mmCIF file of C-alpha atoms in Angstrom:
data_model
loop_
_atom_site.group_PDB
_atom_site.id
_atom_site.type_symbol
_atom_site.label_atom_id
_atom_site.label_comp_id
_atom_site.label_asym_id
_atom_site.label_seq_id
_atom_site.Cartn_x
_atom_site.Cartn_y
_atom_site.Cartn_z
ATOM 1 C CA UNK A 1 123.658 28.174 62.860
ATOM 2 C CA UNK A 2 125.420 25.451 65.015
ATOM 3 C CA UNK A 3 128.030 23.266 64.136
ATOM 4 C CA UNK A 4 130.467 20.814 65.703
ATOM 5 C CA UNK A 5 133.974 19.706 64.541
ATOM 6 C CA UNK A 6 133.502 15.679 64.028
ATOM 7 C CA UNK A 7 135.372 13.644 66.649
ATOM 8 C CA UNK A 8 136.937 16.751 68.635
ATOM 9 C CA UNK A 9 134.337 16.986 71.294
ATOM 10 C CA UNK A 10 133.651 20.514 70.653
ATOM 11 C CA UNK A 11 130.480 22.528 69.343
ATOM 12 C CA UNK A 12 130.083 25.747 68.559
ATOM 13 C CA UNK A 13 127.101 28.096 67.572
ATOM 14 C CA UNK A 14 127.778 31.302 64.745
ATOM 15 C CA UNK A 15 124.805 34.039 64.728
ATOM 16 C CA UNK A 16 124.643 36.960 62.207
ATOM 17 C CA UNK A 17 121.822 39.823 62.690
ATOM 18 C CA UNK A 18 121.135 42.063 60.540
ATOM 19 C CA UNK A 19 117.438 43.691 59.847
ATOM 20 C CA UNK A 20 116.830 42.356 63.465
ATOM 21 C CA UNK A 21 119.307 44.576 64.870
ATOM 22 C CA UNK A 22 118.676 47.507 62.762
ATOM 23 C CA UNK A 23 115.590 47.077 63.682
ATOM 24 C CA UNK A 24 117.100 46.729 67.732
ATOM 25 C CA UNK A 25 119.341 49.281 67.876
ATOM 26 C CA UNK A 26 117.090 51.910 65.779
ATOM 27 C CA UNK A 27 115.004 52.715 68.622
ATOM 28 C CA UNK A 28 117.072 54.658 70.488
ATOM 29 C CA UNK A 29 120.192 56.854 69.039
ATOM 30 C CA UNK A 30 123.279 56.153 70.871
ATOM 31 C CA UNK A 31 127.011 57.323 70.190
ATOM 32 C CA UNK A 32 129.031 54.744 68.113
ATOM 33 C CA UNK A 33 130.818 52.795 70.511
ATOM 34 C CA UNK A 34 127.910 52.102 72.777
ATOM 35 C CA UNK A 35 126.037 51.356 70.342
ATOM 36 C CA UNK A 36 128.578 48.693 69.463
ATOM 37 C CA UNK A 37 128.656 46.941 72.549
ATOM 38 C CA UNK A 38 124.891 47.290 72.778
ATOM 39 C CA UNK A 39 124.917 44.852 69.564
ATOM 40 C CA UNK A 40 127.345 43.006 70.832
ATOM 41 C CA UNK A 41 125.288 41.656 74.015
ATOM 42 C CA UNK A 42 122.589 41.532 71.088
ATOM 43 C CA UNK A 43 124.487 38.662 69.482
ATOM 44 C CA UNK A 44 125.870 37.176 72.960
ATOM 45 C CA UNK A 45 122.050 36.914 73.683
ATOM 46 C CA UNK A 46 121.303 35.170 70.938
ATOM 47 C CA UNK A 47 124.062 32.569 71.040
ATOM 48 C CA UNK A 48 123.543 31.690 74.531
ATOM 49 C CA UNK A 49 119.909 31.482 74.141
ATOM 50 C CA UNK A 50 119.588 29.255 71.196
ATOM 51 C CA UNK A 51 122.023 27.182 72.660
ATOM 52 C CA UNK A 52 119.873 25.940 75.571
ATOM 53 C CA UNK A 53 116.886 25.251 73.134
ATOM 54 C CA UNK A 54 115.017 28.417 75.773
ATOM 55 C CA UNK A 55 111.090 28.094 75.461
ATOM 56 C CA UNK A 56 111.324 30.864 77.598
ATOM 57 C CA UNK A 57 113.367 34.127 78.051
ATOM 58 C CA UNK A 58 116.993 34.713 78.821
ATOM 59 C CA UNK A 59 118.144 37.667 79.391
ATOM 60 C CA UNK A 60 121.740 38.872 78.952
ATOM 61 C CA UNK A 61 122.394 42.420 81.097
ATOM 62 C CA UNK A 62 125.391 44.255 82.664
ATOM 63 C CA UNK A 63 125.117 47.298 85.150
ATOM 64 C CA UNK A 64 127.792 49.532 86.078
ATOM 65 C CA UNK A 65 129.064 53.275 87.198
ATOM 66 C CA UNK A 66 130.463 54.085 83.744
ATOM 67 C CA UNK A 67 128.567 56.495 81.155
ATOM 68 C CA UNK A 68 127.127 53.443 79.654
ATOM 69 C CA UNK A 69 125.195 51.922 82.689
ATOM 70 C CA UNK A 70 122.916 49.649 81.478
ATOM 71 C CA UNK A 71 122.584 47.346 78.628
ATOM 72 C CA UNK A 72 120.119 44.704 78.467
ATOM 73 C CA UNK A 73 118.952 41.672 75.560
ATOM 74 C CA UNK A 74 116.200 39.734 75.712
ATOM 75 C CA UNK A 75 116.133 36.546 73.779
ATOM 76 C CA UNK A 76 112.562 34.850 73.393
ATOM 77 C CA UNK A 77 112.158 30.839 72.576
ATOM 78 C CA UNK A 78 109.329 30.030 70.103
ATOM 79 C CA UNK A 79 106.319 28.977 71.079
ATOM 80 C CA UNK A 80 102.843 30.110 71.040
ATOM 81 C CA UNK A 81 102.579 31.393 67.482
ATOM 82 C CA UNK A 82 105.330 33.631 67.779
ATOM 83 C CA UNK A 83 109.054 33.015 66.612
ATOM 84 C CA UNK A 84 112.570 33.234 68.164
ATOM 85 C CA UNK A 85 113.681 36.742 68.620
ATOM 86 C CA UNK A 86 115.898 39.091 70.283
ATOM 87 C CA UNK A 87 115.399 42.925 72.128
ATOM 88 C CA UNK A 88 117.503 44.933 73.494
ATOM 89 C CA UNK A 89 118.319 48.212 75.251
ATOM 90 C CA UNK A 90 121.037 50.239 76.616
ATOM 91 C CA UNK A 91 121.032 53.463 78.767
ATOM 92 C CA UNK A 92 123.858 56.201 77.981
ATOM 93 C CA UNK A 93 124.282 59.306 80.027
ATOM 94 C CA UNK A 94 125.264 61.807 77.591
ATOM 95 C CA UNK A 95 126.787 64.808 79.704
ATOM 96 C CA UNK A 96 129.504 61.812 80.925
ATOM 97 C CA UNK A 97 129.900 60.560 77.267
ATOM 98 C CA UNK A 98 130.610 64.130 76.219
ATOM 99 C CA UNK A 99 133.854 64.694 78.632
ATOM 100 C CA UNK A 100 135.570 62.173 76.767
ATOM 101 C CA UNK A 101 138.206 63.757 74.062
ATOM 102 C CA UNK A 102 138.972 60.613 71.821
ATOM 103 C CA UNK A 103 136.839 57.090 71.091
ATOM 104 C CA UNK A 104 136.596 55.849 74.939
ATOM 105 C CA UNK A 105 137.683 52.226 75.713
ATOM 106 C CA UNK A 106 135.098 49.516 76.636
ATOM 107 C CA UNK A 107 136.722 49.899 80.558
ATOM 108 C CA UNK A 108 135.799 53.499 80.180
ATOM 109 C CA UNK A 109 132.454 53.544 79.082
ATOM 110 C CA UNK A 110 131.124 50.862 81.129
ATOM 111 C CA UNK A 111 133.137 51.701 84.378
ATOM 112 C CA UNK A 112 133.162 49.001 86.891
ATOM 113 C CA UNK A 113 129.917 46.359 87.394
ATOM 114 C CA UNK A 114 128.795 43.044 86.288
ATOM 115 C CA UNK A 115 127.229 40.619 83.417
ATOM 116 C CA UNK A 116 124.282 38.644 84.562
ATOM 117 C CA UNK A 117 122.547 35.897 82.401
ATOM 118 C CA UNK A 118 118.936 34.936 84.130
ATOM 119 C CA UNK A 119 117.313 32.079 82.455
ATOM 120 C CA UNK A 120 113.982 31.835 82.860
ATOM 121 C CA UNK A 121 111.875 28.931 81.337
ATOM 122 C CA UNK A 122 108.592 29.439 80.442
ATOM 123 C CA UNK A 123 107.273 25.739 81.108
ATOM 124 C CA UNK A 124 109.040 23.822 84.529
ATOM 125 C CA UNK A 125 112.618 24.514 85.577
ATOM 126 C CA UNK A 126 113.479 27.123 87.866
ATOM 127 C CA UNK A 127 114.835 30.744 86.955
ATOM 128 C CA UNK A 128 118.811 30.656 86.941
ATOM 129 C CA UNK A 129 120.625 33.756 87.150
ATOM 130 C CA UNK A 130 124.834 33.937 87.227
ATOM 131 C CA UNK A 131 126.401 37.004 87.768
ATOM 132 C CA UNK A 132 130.471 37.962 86.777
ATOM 133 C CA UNK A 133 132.117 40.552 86.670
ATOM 134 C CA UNK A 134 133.029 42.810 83.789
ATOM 135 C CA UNK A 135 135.960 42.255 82.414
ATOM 136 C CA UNK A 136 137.727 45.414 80.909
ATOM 137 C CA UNK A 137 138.430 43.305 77.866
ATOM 138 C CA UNK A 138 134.601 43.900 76.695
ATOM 139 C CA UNK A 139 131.638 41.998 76.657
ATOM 140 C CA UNK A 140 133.009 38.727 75.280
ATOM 141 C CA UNK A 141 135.908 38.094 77.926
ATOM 142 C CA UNK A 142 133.245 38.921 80.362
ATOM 143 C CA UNK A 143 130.872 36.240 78.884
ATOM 144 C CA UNK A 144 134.149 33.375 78.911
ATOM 145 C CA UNK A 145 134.720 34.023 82.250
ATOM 146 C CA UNK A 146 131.113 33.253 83.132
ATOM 147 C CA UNK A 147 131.050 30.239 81.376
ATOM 148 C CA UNK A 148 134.319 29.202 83.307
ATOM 149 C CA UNK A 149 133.017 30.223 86.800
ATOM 150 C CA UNK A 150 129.173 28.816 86.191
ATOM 151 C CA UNK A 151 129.373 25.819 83.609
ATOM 152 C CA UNK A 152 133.558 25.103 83.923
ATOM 153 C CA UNK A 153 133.578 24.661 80.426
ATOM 154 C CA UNK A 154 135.961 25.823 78.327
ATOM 155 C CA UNK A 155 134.580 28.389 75.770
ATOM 156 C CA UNK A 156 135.678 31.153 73.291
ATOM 157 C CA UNK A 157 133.259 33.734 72.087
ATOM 158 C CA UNK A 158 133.713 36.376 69.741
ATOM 159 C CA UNK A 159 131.515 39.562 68.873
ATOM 160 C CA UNK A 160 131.408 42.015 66.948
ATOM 161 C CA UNK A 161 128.867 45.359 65.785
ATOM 162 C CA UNK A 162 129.470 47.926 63.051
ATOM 163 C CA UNK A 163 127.617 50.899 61.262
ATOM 164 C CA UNK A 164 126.121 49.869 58.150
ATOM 165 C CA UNK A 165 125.438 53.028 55.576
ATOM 166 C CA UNK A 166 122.226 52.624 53.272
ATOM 167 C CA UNK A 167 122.057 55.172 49.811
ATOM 168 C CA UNK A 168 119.774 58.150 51.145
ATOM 169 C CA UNK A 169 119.722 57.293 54.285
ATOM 170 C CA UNK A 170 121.495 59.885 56.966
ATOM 171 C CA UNK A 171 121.304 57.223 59.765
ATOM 172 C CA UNK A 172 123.245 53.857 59.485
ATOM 173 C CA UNK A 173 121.661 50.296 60.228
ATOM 174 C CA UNK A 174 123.649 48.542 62.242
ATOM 175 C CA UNK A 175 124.701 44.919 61.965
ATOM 176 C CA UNK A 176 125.798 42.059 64.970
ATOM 177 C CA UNK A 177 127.555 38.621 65.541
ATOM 178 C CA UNK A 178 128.704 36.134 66.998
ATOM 179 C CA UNK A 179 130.645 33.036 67.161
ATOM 180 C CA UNK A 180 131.104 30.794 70.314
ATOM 181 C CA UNK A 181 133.199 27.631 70.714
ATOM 182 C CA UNK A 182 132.767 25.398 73.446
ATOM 183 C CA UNK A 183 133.457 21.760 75.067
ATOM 184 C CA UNK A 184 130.826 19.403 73.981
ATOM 185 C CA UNK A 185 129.477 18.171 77.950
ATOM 186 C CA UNK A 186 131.076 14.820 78.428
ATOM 187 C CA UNK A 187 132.314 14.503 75.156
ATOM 188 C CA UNK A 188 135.216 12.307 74.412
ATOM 189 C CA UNK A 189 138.166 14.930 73.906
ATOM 190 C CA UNK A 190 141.581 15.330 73.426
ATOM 191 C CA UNK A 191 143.168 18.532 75.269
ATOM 192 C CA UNK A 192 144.886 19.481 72.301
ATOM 193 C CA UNK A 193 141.709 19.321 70.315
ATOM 194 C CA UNK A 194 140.953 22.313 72.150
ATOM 195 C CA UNK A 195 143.706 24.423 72.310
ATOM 196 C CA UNK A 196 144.345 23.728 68.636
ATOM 197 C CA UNK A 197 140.617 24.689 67.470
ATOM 198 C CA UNK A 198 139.973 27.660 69.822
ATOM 199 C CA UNK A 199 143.434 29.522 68.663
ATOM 200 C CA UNK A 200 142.017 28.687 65.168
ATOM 201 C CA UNK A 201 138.858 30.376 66.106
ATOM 202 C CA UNK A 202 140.339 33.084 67.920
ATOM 203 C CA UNK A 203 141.880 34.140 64.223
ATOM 204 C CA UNK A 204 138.348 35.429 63.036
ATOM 205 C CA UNK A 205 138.499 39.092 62.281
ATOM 206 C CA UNK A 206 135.099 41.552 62.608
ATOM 207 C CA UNK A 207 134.813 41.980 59.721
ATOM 208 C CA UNK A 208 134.204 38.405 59.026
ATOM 209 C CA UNK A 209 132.126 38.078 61.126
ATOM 210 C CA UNK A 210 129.800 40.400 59.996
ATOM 211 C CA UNK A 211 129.884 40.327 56.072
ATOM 212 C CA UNK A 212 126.680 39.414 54.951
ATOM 213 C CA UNK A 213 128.081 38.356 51.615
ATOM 214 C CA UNK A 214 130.231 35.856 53.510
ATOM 215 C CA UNK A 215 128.021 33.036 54.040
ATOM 216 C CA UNK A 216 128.512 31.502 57.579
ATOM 217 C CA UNK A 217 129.608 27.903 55.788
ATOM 218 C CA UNK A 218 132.472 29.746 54.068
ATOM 219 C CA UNK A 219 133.359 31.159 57.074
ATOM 220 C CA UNK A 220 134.054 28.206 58.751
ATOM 221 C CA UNK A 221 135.965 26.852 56.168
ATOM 222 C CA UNK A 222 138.435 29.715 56.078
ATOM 223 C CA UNK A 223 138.909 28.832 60.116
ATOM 224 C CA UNK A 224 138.516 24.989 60.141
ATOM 225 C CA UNK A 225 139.801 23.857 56.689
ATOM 226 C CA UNK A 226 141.578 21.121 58.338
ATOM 227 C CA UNK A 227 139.099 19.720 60.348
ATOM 228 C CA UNK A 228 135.644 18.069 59.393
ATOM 229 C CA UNK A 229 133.234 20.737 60.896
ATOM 230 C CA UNK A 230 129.503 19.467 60.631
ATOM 231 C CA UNK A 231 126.742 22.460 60.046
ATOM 232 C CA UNK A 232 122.893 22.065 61.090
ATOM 233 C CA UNK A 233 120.096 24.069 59.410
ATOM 234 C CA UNK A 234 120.521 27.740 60.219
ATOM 235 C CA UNK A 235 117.720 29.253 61.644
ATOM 236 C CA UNK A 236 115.729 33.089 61.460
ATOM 237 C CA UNK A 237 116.024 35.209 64.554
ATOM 238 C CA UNK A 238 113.254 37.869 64.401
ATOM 239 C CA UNK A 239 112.583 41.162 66.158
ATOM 240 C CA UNK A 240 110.397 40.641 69.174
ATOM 241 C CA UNK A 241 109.194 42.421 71.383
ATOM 242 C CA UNK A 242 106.579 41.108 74.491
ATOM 243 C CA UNK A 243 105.588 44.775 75.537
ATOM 244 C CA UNK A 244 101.432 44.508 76.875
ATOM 245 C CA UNK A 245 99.413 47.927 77.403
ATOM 246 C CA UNK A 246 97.351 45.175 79.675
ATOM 247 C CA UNK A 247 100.037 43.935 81.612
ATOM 248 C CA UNK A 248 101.087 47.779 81.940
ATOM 249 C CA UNK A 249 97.395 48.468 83.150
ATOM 250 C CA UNK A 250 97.412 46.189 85.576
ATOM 251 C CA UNK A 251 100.241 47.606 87.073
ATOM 252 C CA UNK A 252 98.947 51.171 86.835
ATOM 253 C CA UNK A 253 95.496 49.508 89.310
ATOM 254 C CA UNK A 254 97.963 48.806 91.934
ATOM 255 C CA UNK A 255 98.403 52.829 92.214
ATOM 256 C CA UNK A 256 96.937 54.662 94.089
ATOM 257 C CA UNK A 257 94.304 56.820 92.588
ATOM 258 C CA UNK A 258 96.464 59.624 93.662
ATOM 259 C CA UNK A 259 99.472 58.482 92.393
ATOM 260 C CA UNK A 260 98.175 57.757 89.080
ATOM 261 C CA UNK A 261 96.968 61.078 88.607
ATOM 262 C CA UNK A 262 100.612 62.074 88.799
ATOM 263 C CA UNK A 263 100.971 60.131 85.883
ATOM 264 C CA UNK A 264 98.411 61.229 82.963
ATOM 265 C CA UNK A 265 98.763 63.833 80.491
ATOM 266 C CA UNK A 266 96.564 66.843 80.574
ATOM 267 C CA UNK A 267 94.072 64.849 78.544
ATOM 268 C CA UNK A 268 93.461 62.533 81.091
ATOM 269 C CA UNK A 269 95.310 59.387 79.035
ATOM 270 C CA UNK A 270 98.237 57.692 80.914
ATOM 271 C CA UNK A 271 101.072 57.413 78.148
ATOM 272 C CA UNK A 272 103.466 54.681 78.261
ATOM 273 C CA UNK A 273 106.776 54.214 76.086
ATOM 274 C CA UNK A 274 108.642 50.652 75.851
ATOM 275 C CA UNK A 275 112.315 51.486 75.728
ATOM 276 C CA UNK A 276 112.904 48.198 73.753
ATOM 277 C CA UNK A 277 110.523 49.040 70.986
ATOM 278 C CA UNK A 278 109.185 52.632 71.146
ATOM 279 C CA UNK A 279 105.681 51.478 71.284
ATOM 280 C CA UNK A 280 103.844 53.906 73.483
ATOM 281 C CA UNK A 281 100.817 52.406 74.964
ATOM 282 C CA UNK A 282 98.062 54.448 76.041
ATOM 283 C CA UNK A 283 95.672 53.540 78.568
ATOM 284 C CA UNK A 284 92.379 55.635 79.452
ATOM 285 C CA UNK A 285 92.431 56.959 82.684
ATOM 286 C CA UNK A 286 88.617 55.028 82.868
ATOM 287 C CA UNK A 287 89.881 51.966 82.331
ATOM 288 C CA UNK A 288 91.691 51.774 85.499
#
């Protein structure tokens, strides 16, 4: 849902997922605290891509020499029948994770390496892609600092992820969000403006963010109760994944036919699984 505060020069975007990052993060089991900052770039995907109004992809990433190695989100524009939506992965080596004795920090499970965003439009524009560093602080420092290095506009974000529990289930759903807080591009501003709304924003606690029974309007009353904040309609985020057996196929023709004899199960069928969304597409051996 975005917003702005009226006269302040600032805007700001909140995003709450929850059946879409179940639905995300279900695919692949991962110790609590990487699968927390997996959701986390989940929601920083989602905020940064719905902010540029994408009708393509962007995708939010970070690679490093930490346990936790990869993590990547895709967020998806709508267009061609299919609706905004968000996928994501992330890549822990167990037999590191293991050596650690208590909860490891975000600096420890990551290691050193970088956040890129890459930006890719679907029609015109050129593909953008910014890299930063990662900031020990976790994924949302990380994300400021490439908004202050790339765009030089000021910016706050906030994230958060957590477990969620069902009745007879053994495995929990897991919930994300977000809120960001940024400098409205040559908006008429006061610096104190800033200062004065970011430290209000900086206030909001996890929880918050991710109560599903606090609606997102409420929420930025508790933070901005003084100011005249200004909502727009909130919008659905989906699930979505663009996996193609074809485009996987096509792939598999540039093989050699030795190579891709390597590949195929003793049945002859060549078996692939998308890590995003567990589909495994099979392709006949024939058809290549």
């Amino acid at each position: 849902m975005p917003f702005d505060v009226v006269g302040a020069g600032i805007r700001g975007r909140f995003v709450r997922l929850d059946a879409t990052s179940a639905r995300a993060l279900g695919v692949h089991a991962l110790a609590e605290p990487a699968a927390r900052i997996a959701g986390e770039v989940l929601a920083l995907a989602t905020l940064l891509g719905t902010a540029l109004k994408l009708d393509g992809r962007l995708t939010a990433q970070t690679k490093s020499d930490g346990p936790l190695d990869l993590i990547a989100a895709d967020y998806y524009g709508a267009g061609d029948g299919k609706p905004k939506g968000v996928r994501g992965f992330a890549r822990l080596h167990e037999e590191d994770y293991s050596r650690f004795a208590a909860e490891p920090s975000f600096g420890e499970l990551t290691g050193a390496g970088s956040l890129a965003i890459t930006i890719e439009p679907k029609r015109g524009g050129q593909t953008y892609q910014g890299i930063v560093e990662l900031s020990p602080k976790g994924i949302a420092a990380s994300a400021e600092t490439y908004f202050e290095q790339s765009e030089q506009l000021p910016t706050l974000i906030r994230l958060a992820a957590a477990p969620v529990f069902n009745k007879g289930s053994k495995e929990p759903s897991w919930r994300a969000a977000g809120l960001m807080l940024q400098v409205t591009p040559g908006a008429t501003r006061h610096e104190d403006d800033w200062d004065r709304l970011s430290t209000l924003a900086a206030t909001v606690e996890d929880v918050e963010l991710l109560d599903t029974g606090l609606s997102a309007e409420t929420l930025l009353w508790r933070l901005f109760n003084q100011e005249e904040v200004r909502v727009f309609k909130a919008e659905p985020i989906a699930f979505r994944c663009d996996c193609d057996g074809e485009r996987i196929a096509a792939v598999l023709r540039s093989y050699s036919e030795e190579e891709r004899a390597g590949l195929a199960d003793p049945d002859g069928m060549l078996r692939a699984r998308c890590e995003f969304c567990g589909t495994v597409h099979e392709i006949e051996k024939s058809a290549l």
